Tab-separated table of C-alpha atoms and ligand atoms in Angstrom:
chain	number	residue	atom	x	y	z
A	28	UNK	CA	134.318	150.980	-11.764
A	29	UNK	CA	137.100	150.631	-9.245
A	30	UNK	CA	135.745	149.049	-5.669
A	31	UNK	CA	137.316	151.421	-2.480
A	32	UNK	CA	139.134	148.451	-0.363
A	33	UNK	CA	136.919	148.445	3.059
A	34	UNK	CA	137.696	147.565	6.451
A	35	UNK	CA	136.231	143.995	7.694
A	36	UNK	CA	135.835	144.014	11.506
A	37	UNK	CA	135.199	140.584	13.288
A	38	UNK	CA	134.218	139.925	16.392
A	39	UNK	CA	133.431	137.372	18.728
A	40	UNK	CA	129.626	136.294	18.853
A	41	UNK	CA	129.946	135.199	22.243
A	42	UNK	CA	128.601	138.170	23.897
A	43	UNK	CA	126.324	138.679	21.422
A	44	UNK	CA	123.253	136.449	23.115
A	45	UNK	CA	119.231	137.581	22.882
A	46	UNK	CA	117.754	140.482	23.958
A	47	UNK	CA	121.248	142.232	24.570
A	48	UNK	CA	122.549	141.898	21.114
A	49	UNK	CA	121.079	145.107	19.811
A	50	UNK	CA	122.674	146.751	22.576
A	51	UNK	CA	126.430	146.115	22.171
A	52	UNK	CA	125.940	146.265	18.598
A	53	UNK	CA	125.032	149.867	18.989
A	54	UNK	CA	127.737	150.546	21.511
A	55	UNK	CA	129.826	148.942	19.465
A	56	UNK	CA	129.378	150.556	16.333
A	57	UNK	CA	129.641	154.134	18.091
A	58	UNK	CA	132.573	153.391	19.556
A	59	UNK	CA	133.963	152.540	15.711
A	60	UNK	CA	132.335	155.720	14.762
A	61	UNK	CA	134.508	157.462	17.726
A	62	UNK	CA	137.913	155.729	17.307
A	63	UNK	CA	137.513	156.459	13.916
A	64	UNK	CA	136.570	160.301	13.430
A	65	UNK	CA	138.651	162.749	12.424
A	66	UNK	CA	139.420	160.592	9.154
A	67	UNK	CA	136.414	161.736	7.344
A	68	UNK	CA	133.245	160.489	6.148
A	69	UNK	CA	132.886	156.907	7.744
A	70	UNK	CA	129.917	154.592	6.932
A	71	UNK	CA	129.751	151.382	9.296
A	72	UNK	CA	127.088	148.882	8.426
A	73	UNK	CA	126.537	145.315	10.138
A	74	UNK	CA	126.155	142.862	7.663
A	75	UNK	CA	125.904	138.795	9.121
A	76	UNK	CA	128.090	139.431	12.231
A	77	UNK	CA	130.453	141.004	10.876
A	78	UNK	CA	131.651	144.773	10.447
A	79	UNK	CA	131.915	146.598	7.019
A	80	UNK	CA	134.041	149.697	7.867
A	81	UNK	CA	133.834	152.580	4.665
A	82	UNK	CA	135.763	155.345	4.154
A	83	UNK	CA	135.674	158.346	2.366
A	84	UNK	CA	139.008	157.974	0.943
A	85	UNK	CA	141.828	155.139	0.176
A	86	UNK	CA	144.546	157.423	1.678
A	87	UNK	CA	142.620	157.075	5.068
A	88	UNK	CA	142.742	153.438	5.218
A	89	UNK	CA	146.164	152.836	6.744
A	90	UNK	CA	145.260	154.940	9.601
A	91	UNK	CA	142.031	153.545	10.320
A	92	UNK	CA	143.581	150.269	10.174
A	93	UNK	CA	146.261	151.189	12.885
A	94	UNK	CA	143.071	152.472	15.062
A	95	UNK	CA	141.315	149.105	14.746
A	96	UNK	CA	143.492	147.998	16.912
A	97	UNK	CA	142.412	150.000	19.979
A	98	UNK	CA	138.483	149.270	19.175
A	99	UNK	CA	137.736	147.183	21.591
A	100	UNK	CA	134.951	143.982	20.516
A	101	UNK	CA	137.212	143.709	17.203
A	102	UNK	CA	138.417	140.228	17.546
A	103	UNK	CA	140.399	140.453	14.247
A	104	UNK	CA	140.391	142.622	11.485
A	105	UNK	CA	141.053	142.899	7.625
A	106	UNK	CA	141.283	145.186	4.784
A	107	UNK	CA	138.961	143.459	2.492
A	108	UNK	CA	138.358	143.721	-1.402
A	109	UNK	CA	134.724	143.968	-1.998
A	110	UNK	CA	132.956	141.511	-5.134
A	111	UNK	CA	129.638	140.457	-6.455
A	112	UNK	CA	128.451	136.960	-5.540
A	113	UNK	CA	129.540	135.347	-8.681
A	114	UNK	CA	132.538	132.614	-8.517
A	115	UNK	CA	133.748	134.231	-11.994
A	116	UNK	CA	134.227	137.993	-9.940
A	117	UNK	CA	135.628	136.471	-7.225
A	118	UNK	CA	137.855	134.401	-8.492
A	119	UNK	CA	139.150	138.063	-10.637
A	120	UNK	CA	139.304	139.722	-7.359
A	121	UNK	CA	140.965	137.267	-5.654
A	122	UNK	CA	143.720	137.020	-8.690
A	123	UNK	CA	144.158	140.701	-8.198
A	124	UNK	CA	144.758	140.956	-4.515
A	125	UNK	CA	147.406	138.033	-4.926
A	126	UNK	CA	149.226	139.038	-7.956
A	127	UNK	CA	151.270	141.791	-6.139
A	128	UNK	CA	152.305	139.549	-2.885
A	129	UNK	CA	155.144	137.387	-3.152
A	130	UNK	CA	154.493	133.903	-2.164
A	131	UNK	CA	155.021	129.855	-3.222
A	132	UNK	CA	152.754	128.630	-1.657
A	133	UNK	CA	148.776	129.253	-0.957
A	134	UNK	CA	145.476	127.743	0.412
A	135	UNK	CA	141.894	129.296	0.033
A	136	UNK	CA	139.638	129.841	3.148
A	137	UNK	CA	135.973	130.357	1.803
A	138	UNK	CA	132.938	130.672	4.643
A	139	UNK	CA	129.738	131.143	3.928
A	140	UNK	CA	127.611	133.366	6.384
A	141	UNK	CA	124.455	132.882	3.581
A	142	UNK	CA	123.772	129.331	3.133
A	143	UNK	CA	121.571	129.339	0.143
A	144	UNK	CA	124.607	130.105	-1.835
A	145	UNK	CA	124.000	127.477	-4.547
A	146	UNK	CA	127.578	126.003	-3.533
A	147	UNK	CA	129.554	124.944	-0.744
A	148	UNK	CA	132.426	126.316	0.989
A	149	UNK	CA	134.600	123.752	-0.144
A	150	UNK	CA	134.005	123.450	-3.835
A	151	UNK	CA	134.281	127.576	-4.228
A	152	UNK	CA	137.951	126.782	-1.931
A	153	UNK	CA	138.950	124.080	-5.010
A	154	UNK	CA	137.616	126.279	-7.825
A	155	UNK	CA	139.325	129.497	-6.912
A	156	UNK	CA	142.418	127.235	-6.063
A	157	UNK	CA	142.599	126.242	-9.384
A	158	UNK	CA	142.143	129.389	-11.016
A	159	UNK	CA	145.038	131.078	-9.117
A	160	UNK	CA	147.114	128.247	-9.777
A	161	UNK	CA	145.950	129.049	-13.636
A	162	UNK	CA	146.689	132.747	-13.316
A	163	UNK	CA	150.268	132.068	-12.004
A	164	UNK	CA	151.240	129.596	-13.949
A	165	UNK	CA	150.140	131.985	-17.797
A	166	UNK	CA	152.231	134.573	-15.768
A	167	UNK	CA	155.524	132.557	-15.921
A	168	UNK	CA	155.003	131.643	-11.386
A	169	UNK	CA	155.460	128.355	-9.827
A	170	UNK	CA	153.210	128.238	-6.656
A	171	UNK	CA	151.725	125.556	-5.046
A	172	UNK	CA	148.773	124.558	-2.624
A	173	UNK	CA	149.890	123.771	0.695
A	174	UNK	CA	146.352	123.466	3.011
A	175	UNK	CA	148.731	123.046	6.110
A	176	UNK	CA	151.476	126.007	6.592
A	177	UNK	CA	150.882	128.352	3.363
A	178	UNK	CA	152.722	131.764	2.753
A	179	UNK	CA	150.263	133.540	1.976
A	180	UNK	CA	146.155	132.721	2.665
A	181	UNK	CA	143.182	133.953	0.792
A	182	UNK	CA	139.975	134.608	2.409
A	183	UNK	CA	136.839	134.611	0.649
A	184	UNK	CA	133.584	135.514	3.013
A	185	UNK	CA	130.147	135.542	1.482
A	186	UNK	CA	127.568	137.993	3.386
A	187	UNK	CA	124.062	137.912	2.260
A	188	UNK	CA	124.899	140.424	-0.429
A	189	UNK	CA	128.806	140.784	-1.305
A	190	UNK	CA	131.945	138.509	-1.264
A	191	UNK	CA	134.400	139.808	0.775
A	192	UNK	CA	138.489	138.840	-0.539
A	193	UNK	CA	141.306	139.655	1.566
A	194	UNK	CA	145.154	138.399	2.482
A	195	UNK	CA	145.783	139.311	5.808
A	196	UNK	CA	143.621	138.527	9.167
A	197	UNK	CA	145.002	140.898	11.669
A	198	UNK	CA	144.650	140.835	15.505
A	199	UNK	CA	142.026	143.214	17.351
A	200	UNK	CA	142.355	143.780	20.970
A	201	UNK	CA	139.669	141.659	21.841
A	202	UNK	CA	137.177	142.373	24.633
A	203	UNK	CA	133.927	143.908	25.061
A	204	UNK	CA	132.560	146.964	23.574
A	205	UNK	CA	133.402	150.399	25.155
A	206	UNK	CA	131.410	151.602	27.665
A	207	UNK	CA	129.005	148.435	27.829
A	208	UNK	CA	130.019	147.096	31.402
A	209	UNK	CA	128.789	150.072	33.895
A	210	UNK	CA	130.639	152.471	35.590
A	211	UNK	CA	133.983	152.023	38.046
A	212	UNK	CA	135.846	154.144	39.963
A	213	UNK	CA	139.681	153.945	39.107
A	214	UNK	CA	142.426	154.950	41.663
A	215	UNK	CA	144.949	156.021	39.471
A	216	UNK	CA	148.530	156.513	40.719
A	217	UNK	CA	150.607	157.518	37.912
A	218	UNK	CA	152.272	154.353	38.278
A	219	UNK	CA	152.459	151.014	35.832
A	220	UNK	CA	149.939	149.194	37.300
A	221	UNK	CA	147.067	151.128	37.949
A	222	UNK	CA	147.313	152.583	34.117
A	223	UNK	CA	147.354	149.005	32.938
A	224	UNK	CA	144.700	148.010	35.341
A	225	UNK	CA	142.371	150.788	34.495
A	226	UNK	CA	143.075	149.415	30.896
A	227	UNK	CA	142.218	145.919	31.168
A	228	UNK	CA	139.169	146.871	32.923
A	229	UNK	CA	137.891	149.302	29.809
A	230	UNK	CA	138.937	146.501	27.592
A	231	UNK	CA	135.996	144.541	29.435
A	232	UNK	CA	133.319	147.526	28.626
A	233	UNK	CA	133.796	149.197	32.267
A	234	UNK	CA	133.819	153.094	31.834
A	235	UNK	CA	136.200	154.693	34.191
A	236	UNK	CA	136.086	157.976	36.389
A	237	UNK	CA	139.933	158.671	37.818
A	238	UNK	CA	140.593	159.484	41.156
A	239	UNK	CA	144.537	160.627	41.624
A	240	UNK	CA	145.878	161.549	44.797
A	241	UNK	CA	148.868	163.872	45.113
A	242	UNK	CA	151.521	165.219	47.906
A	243	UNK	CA	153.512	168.116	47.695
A	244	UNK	CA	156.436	167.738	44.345
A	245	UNK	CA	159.923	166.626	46.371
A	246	UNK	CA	161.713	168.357	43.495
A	247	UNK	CA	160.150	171.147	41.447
A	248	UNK	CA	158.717	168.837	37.758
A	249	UNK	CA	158.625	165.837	39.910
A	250	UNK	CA	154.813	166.578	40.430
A	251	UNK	CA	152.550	163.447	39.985
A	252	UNK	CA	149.682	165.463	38.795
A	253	UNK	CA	151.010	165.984	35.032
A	254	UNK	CA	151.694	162.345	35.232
A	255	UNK	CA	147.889	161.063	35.904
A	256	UNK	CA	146.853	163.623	33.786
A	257	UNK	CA	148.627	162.205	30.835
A	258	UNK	CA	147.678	158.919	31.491
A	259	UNK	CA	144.226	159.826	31.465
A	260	UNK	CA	144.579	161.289	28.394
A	261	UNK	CA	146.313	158.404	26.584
A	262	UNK	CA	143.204	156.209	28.269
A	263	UNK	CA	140.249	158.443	26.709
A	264	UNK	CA	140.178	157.547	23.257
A	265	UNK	CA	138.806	153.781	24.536
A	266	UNK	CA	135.716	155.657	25.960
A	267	UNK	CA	135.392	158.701	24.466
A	268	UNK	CA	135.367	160.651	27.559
A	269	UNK	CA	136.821	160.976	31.197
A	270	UNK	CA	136.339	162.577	34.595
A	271	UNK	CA	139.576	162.786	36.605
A	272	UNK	CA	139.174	163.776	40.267
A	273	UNK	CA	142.883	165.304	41.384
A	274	UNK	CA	142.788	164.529	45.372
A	275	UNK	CA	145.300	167.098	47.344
A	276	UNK	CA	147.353	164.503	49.849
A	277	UNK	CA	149.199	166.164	51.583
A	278	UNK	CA	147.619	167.062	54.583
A	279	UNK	CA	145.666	163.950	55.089
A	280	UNK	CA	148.847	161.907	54.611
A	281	UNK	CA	150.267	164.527	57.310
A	282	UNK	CA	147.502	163.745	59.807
A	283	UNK	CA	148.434	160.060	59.558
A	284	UNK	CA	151.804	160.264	60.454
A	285	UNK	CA	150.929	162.467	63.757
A	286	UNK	CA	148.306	159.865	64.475
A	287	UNK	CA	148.738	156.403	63.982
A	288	UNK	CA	151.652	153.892	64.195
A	289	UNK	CA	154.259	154.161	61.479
A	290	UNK	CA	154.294	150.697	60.430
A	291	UNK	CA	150.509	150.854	59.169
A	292	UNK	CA	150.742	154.424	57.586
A	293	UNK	CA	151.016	152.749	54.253
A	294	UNK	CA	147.849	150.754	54.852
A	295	UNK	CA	145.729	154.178	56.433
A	296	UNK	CA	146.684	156.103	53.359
A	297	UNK	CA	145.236	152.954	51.346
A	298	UNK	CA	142.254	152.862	53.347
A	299	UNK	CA	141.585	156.465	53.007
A	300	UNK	CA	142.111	156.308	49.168
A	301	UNK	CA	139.535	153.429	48.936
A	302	UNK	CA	136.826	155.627	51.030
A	303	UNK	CA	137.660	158.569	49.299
A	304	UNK	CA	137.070	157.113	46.171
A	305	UNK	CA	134.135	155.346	47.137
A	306	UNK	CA	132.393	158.390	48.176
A	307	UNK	CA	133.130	159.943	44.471
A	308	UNK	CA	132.113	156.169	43.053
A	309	UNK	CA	128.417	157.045	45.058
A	310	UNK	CA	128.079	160.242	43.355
A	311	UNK	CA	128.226	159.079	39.923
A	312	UNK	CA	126.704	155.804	40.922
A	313	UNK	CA	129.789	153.950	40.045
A	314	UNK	CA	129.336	150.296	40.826
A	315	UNK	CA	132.940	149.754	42.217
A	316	UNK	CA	136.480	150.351	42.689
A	317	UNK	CA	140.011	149.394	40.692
A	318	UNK	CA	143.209	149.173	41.815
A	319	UNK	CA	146.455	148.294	40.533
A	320	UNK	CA	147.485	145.545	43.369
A	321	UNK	CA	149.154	142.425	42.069
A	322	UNK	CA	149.719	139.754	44.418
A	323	UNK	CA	153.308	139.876	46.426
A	324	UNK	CA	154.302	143.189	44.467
A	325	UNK	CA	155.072	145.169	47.248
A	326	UNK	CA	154.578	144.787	51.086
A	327	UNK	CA	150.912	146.309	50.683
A	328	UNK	CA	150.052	143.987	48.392
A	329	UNK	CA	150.348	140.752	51.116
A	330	UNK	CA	146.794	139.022	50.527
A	331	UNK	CA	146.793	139.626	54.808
A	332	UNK	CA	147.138	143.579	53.547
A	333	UNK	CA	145.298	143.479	51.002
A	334	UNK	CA	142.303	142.210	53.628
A	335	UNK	CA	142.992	144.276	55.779
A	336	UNK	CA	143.048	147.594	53.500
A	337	UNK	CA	140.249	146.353	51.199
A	338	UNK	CA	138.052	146.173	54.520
A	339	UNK	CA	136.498	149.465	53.921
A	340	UNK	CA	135.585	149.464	50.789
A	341	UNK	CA	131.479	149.729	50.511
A	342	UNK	CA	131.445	148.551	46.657
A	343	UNK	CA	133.020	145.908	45.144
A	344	UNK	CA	136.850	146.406	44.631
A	345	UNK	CA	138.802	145.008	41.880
A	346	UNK	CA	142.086	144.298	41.283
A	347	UNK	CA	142.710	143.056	37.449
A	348	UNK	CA	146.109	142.548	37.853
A	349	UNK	CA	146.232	140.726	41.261
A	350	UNK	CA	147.672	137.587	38.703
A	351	UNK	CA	149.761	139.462	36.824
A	352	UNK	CA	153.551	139.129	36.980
A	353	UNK	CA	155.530	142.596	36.455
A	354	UNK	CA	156.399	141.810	33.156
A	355	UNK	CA	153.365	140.905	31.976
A	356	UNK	CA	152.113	144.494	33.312
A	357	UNK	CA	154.769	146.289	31.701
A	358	UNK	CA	154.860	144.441	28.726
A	359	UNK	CA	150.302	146.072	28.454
A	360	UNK	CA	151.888	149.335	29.381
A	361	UNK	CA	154.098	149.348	26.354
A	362	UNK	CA	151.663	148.216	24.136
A	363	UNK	CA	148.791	150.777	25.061
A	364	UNK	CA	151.833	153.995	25.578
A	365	UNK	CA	151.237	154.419	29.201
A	366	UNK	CA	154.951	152.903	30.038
A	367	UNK	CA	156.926	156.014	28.694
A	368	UNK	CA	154.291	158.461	30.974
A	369	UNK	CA	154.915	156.003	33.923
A	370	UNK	CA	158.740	156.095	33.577
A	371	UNK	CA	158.625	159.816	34.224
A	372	UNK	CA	160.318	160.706	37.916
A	373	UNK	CA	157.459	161.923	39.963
A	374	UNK	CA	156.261	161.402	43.411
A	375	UNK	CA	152.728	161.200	44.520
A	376	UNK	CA	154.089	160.658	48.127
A	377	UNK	CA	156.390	162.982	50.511
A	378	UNK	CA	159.149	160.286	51.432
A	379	UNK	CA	159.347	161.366	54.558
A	380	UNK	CA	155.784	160.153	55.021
A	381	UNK	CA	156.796	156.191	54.326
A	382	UNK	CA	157.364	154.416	57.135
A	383	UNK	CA	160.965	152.416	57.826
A	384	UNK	CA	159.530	149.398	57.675
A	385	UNK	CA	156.068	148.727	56.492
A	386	UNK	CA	154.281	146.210	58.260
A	387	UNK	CA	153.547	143.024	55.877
A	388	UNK	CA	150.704	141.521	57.454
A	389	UNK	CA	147.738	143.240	59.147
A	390	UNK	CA	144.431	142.319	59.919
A	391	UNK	CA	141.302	144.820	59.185
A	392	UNK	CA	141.010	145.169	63.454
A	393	UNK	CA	144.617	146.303	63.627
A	394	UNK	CA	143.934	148.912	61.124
A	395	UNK	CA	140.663	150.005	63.479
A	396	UNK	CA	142.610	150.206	65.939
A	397	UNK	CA	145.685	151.913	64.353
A	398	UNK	CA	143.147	154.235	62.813
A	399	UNK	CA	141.203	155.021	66.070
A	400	UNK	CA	142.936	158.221	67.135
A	401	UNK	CA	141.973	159.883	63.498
A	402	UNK	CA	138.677	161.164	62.686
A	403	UNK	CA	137.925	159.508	59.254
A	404	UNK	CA	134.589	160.574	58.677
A	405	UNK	CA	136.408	164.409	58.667
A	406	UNK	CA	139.380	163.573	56.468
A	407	UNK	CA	137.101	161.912	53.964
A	408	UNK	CA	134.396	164.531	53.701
A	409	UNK	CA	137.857	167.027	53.405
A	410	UNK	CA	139.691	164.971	51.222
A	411	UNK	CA	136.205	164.858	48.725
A	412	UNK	CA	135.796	168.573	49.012
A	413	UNK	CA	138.961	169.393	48.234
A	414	UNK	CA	139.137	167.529	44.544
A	415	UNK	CA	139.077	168.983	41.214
A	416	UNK	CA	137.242	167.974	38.350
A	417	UNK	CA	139.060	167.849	35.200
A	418	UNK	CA	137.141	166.410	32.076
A	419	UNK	CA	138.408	165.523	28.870
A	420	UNK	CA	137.154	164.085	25.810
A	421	UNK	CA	138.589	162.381	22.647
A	422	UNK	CA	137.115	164.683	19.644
A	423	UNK	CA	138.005	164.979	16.046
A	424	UNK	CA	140.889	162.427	16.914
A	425	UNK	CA	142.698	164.184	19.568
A	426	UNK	CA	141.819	164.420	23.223
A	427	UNK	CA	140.671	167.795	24.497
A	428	UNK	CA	140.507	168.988	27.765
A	429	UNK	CA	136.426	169.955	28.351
A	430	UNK	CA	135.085	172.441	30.729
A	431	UNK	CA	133.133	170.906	34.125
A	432	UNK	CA	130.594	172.340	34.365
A	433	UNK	CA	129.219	171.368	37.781
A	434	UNK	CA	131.697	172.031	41.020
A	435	UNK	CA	133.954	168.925	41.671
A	436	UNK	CA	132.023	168.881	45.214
A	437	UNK	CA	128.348	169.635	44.817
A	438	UNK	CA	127.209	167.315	47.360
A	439	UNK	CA	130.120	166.477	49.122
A	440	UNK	CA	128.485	166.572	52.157
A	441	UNK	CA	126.076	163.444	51.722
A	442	UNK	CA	128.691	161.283	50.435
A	443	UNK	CA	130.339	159.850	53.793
Q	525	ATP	P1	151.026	151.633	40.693
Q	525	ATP	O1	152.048	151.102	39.748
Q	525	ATP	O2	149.656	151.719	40.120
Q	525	ATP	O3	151.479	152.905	41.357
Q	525	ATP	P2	152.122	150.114	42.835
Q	525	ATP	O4	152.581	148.773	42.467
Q	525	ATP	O5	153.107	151.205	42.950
Q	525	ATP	O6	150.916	150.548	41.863
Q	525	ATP	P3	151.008	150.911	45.354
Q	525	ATP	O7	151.751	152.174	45.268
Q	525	ATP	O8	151.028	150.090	46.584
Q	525	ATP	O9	151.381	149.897	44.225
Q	525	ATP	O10	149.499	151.200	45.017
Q	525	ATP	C1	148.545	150.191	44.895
Q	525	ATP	C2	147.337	150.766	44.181
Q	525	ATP	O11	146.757	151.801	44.976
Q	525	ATP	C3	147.695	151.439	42.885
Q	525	ATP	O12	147.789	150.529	41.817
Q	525	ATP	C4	146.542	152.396	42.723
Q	525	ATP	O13	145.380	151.748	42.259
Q	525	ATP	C5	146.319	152.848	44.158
Q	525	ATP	N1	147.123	154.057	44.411
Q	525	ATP	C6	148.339	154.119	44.999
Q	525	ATP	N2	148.791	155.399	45.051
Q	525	ATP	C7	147.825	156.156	44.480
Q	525	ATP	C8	147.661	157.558	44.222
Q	525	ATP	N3	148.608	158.434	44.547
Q	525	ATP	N4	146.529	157.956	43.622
Q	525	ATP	C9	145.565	157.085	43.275
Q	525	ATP	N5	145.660	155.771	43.492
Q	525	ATP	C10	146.761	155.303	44.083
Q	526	MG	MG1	152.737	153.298	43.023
């Protein structure tokens, strides 16, 4: 009977501690089931900390391969050969996964997640060793053991009830399960950084509700709404589903300018984008905020600005790429596809609205004051009334756009 190949999911243990175990397992294994549907029948079982990913066909497997690499948890992955227990079946599985791959020279890995295996790691290593070096060497091939820097390694995992052979270990994206963390708030510009920070943060199990806010297009196509909204879309398959809350601007970015001093506009439009999307974090009982801000980017981003802007914020506000070099970001955003999306012209801001020269270091009482002759409470409560709801949700493989059911707004009202 020929054995379907099977995916072999790893991932780290760390997390994985008492009473919460059960609970990122199951998180864990639905998110596998979600990355992973539209390619059929899947069957995931958990089997001694590790994964066992089954599919309904071969043809499938390349694909969900390539999506193991956006489940989040999977610390590396494999397509594995399964095999009875037996040295003898092993060592015939193990022959045939190496026979096709061109190599000189080899080592063995074996680990044993069931102890009472009536050998030890090393001696199965030794035996299988020498039976590939047998194997090569009736089929005409000189290879060679070479425990430090081999071509090619084979790895040999007993579980409780199979052997598990494979050849190549690849690299997951690490992290925590989807959806594991709690629930943030993301202000979303369209921009690099607040794609890849609203990525990093997902990567850690934090579920994420958008918030863009848009002006007026300078140029007709240069709107930044089609912009957020595909970068939300590229973001949904890592949790299955998304809220994005599209913030009209304009007119509070208008009041600004008539009422405060230029060089702080910058920071007042920050500020109001923080309490705007705090009030929409209090709705859905978000437990914070995320922002793009790296350290030094631009002349918001001073940490005196950054103070002074971050201020306001009632919940916790985090900035996951206040580290982060610009290469670093971009290099995430090419990886995870938002970098194209971001490279689109668009502006979320009219130009005329930026100030000559921004102001590089404030302090949260300048803002007060700067802000004094606007009446925040009003532009809040407007600029939270005036959102739309979009919703979308990764099904079937492919993200659709969902009706909302419930007005953007509902309780609008209560939420400054
Ligand atoms: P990004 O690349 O994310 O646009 P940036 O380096 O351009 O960031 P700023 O424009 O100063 O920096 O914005 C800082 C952060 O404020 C952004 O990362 C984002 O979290 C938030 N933000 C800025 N503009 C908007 C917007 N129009 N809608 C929602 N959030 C915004
Ligand atoms: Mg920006």
């Amino acid at each position: 009977m020929e054995v379907m190949p099977l995916l072999l999911l790893h991932y780290h243990e760390m997390w994985l501690k008492g009473r919460n175990r059960s609970f990122f397992l199951h998180k864990f294994v639905a998110s596998i089931h979600e990355q992973l549907s539209g390619l059929g029948r899947v069957k995931v079982e958990l089997e001694d900390g590790r994964v066992l990913v089954r599919l309904q066909s071969e043809q499938a497997l390349p694909a969900a391969a390539e999506k193991a690499q956006r489940i989040f948890g999977v610390a590396y992955y494999s397509v594995a050969a399964e095999a009875e227990r037996d040295l003898a079946t092993v060592e015939q599985t193990a022959w045939e996964q190496l026979a096709g791959q061109s190599f000189r020279t080899f080592a063995v890995r074996v680990r044993r997640a069931d102890k009472t295996l009536p050998f030890r790691s090393h001696e199965a290593e030794q035996r299988l060793g020498r039976t590939i070096l047998d194997r090569a060497a009736q089929t005409g091939r000189s290879i060679s053991v070479d425990l430090e820097n081999p071509d090619l390694t084979c790895y040999v995992e007993f579980t409780s009830r199979r052997a598990l052979v494979y050849t190549k270990k690849l690299p997951g994206p690490g992290g925590m399960a989807s959806n594991t963390a709690g629930k943030l708030v993301c202000l979303l510009s369209g921009g690099y950084d607040s794609a890849v920070a609203a990525y990093k943060m997902m990567k850690r199990g934090a579920r994420l509700i958008f918030v863009h806010f848009h002006g007026v297009a300078a140029r007709p196509g240069e709107a930044s709404e089609p912009v957020a909204r595909e970068i939300v879309r590229t973001l949904v398959p890592y949790q299955g589903s998304a809220r994005l809350y599209l913030v009209p601007f304009y007119e509070l970015q208008r009041e600004v300018v008539l009422g405060a001093p230029e060089g702080f506009r910058i920071l007042i439009y920050r500020r109001l984008m923080l309490r705007i999307g705090a009030a929409i974090a209090h709705k859905h009982r978000a437990l914070g905020l995320v922002v793009g801000d790296s350290l030094g980017q631009v002349a918001s981003q001073t940490l005196q600005n950054m103070a002074a802007v971050g201020a306001v914020a009632r919940l916790p506000l985090y900035r996951p790429l206040v580290g982060d070099d610009k290469q670093e970001i971009i290099d995430v955003a090419r990886r995870i596809g938002t970098y194209e999306i971001s490279s689109e012209r668009f502006t979320d801001c009219c130009p005329v609205f930026l100030p000559r020269s921004p102001r590089l270091f404030a302090t949260p009482e300048e803002l007060d004051r700067a802000e004094a002759g606007l009446d925040i409470p009003s532009m809040v409560s407007r600029g939270v009334a005036s959102a739309r709801r979009e919703v979308y949700k990764f099904v079937d493989g492919r993200v659709i756009e969902a009706q909302s059911k419930e007005p953007a707004h509902s309780d609008a009202g209560l939420l400054v």
